[in-house]
PDB file of C-alpha atoms in Angstrom:
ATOM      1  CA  UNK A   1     124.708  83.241 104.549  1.00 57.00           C
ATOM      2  CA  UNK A   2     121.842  81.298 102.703  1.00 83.00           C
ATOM      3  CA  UNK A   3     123.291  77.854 103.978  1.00 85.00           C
ATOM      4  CA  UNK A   4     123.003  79.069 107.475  1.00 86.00           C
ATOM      5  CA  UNK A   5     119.265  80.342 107.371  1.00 89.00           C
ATOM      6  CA  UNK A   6     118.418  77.424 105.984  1.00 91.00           C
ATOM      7  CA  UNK A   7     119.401  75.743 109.112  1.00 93.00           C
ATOM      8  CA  UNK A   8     116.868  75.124 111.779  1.00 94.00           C
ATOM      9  CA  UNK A   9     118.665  74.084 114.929  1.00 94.00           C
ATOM     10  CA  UNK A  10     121.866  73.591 116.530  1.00 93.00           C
ATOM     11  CA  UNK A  11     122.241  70.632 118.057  1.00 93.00           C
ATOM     12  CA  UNK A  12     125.782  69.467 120.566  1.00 91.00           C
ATOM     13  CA  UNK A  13     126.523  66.080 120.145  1.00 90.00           C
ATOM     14  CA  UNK A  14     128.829  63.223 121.337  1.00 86.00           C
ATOM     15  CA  UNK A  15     130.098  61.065 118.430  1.00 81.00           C
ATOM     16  CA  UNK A  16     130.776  57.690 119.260  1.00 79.00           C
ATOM     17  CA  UNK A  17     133.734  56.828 117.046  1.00 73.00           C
ATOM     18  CA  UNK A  18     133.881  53.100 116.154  1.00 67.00           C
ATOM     19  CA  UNK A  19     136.755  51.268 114.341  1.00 65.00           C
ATOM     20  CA  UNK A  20     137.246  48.271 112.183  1.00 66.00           C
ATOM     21  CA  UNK A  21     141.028  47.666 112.663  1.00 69.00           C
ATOM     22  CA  UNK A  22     142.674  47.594 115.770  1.00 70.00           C
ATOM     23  CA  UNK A  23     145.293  50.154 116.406  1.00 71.00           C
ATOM     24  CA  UNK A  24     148.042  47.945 116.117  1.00 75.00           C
ATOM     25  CA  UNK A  25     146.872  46.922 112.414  1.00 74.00           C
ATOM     26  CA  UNK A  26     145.937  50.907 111.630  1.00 71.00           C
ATOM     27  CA  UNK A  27     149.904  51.626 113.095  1.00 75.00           C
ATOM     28  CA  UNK A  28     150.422  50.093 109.691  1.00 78.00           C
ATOM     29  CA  UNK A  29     147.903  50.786 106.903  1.00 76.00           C
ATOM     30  CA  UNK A  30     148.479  54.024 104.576  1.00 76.00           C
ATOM     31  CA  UNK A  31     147.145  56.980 105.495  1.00 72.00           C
ATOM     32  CA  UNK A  32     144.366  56.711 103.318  1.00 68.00           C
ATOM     33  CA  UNK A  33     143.809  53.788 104.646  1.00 69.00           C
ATOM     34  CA  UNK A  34     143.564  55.276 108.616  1.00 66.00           C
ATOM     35  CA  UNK A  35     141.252  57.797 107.584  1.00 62.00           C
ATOM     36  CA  UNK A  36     139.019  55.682 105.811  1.00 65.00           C
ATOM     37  CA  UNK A  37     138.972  53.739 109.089  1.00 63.00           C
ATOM     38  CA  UNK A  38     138.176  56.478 111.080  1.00 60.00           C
ATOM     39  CA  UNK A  39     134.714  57.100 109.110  1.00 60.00           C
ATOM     40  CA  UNK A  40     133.482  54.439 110.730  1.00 59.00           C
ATOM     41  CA  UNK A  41     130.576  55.867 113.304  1.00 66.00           C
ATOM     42  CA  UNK A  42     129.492  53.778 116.111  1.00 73.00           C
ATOM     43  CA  UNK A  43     126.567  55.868 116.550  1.00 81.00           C
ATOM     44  CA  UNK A  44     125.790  59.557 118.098  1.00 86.00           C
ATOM     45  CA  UNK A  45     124.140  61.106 121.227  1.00 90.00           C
ATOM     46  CA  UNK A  46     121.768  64.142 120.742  1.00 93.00           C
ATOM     47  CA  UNK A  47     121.823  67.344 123.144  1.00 92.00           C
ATOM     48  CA  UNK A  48     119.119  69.688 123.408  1.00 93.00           C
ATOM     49  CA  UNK A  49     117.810  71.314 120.311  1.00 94.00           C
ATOM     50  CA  UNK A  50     118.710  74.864 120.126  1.00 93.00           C
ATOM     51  CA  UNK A  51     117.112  77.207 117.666  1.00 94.00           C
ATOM     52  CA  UNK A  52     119.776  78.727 115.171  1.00 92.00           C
ATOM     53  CA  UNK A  53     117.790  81.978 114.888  1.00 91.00           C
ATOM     54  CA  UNK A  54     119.195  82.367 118.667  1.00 90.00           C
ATOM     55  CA  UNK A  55     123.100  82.001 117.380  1.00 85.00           C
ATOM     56  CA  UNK A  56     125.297  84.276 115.987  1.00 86.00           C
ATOM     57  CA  UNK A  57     126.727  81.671 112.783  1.00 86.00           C
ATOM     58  CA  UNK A  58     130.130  83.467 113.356  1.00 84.00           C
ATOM     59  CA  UNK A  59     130.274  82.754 116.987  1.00 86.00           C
ATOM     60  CA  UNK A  60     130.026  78.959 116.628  1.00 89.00           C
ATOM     61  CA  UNK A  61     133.497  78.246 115.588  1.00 90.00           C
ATOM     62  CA  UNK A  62     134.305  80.594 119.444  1.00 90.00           C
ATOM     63  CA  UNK A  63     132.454  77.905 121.243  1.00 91.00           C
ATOM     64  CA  UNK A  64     134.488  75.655 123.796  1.00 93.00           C
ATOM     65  CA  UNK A  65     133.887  71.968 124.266  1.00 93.00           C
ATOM     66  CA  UNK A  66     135.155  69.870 126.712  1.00 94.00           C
ATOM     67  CA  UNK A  67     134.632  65.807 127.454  1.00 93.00           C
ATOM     68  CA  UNK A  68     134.785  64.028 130.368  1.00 94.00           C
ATOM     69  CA  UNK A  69     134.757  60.178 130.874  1.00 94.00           C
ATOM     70  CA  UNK A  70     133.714  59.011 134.733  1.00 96.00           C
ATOM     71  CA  UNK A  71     134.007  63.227 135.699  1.00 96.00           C
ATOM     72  CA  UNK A  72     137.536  63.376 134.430  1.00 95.00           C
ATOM     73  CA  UNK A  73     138.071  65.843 131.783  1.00 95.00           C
ATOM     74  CA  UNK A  74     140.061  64.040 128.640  1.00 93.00           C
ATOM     75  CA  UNK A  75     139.616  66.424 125.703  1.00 92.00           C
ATOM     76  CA  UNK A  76     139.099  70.122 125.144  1.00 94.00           C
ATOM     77  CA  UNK A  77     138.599  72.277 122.117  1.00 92.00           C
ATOM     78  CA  UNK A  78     136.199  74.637 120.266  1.00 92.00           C
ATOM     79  CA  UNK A  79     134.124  75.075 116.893  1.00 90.00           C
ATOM     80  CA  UNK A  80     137.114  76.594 115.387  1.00 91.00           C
ATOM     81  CA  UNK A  81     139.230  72.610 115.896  1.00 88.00           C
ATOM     82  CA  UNK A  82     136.264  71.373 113.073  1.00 86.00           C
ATOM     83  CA  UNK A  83     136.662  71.032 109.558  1.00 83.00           C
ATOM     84  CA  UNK A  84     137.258  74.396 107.666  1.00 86.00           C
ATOM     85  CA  UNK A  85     137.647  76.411 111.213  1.00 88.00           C
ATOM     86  CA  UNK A  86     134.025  76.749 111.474  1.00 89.00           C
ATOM     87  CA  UNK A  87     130.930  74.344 111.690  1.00 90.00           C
ATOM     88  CA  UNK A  88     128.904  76.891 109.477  1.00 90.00           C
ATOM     89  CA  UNK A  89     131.742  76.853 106.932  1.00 91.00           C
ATOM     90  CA  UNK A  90     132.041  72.994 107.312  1.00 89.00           C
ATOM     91  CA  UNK A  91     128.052  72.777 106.325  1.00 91.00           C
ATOM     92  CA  UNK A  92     128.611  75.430 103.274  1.00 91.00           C
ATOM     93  CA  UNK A  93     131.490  73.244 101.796  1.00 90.00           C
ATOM     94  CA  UNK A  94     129.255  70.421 102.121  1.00 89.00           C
ATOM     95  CA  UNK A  95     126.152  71.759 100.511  1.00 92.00           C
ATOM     96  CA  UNK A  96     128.263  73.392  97.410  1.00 91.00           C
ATOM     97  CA  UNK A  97     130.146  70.306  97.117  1.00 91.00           C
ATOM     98  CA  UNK A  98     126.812  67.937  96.976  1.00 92.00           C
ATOM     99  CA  UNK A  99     125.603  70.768  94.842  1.00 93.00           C
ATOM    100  CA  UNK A 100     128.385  70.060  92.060  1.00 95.00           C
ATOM    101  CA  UNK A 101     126.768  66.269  92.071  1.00 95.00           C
ATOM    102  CA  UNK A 102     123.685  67.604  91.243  1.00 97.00           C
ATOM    103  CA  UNK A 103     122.872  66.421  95.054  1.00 95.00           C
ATOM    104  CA  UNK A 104     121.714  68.859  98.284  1.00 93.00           C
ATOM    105  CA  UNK A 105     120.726  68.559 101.592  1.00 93.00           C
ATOM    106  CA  UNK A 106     117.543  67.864 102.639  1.00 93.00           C
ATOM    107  CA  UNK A 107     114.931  69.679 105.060  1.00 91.00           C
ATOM    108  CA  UNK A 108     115.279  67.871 108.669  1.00 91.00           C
ATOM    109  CA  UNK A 109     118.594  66.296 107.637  1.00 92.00           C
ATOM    110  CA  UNK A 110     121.137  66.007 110.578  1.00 92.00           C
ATOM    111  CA  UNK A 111     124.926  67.125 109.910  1.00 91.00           C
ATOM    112  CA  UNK A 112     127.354  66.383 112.196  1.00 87.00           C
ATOM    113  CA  UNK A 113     130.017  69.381 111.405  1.00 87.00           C
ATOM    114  CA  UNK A 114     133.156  67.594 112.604  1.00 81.00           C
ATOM    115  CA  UNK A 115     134.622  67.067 116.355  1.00 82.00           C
ATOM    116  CA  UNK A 116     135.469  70.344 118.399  1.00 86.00           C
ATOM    117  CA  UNK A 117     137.380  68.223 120.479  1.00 84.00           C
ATOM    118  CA  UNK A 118     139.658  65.006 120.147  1.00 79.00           C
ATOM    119  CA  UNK A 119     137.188  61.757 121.032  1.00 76.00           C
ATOM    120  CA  UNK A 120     138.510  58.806 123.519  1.00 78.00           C
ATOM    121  CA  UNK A 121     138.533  55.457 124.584  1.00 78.00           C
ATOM    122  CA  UNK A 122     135.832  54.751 126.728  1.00 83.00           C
ATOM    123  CA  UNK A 123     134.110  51.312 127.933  1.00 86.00           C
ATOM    124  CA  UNK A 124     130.618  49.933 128.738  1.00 87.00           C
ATOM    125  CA  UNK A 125     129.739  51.767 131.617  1.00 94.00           C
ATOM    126  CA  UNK A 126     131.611  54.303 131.412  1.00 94.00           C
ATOM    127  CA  UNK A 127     129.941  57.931 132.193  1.00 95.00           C
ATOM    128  CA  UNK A 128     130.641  60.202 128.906  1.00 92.00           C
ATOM    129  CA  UNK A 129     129.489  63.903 129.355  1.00 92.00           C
ATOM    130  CA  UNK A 130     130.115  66.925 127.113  1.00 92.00           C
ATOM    131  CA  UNK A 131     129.938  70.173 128.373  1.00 93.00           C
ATOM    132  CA  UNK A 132     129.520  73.275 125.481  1.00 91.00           C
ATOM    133  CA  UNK A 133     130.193  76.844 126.090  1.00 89.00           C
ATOM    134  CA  UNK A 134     127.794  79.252 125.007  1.00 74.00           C
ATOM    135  CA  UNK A 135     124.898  77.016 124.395  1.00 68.00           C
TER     136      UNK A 135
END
């Protein structure tokens, strides 16, 4: 509860997953290995800002997502597919854990809580569009 009035907005977002290894070479590396590839962002687009005094911090992980690439729909899913079942419970993990380093979170820091749906291929050119429920 004091994580998520500390929080100023809600904010949907497309994730643009980038990669180091092609998937033939990740078809081999360890899973460690995979995941560690798969922390490699490629950048992020920004919705609207929505004010988090307007949300309902258990409703979040309810919230449906959906993403299309050139108006067909690839991927579906909702808040609860994120980290933890929940992005609110995905940001308290985080600021406990950074707490136990002596770290925290900063006012005005952006955290992306994890994907509510699976991300895809797409190319230059491409038209990528998220659609959120409930926002």
């Amino acid at each position: 509860h004091d994580v998520w009035s500390a929080v100023s907005y809600v904010i949907p977002c497309i994730e643009c997953c980038g990669r180091r290894s092609l998937a033939d070479v990740c078809a081999f590396q360890p899973p460690l290995g995979r995941f560690a590839d798969c922390l490699m962002g490629g950048g992020v687009v920004l919705g609207r800002r929505f004010p988090a005094a307007d949300f309902d911090a258990a409703r979040l992980s309810s919230c449906s997502a959906s993403l299309a690439v050139n108006d067909s729909r690839v991927a579906q899913g909702s808040g609860a597919e994120v980290p933890l079942s929940s992005p609110v419970q995905a940001v308290v993990w985080l600021a406990n854990h950074l707490n136990s380093r002596g770290l925290a979170l900063q006012k005005g820091q952006l955290v992306i809580t994890g994907a509510a749906c699976k991300s895809t291929a797409f190319k230059v050119g491409d038209r990528v569009t998220a659609t959120f429920s409930e926002l």
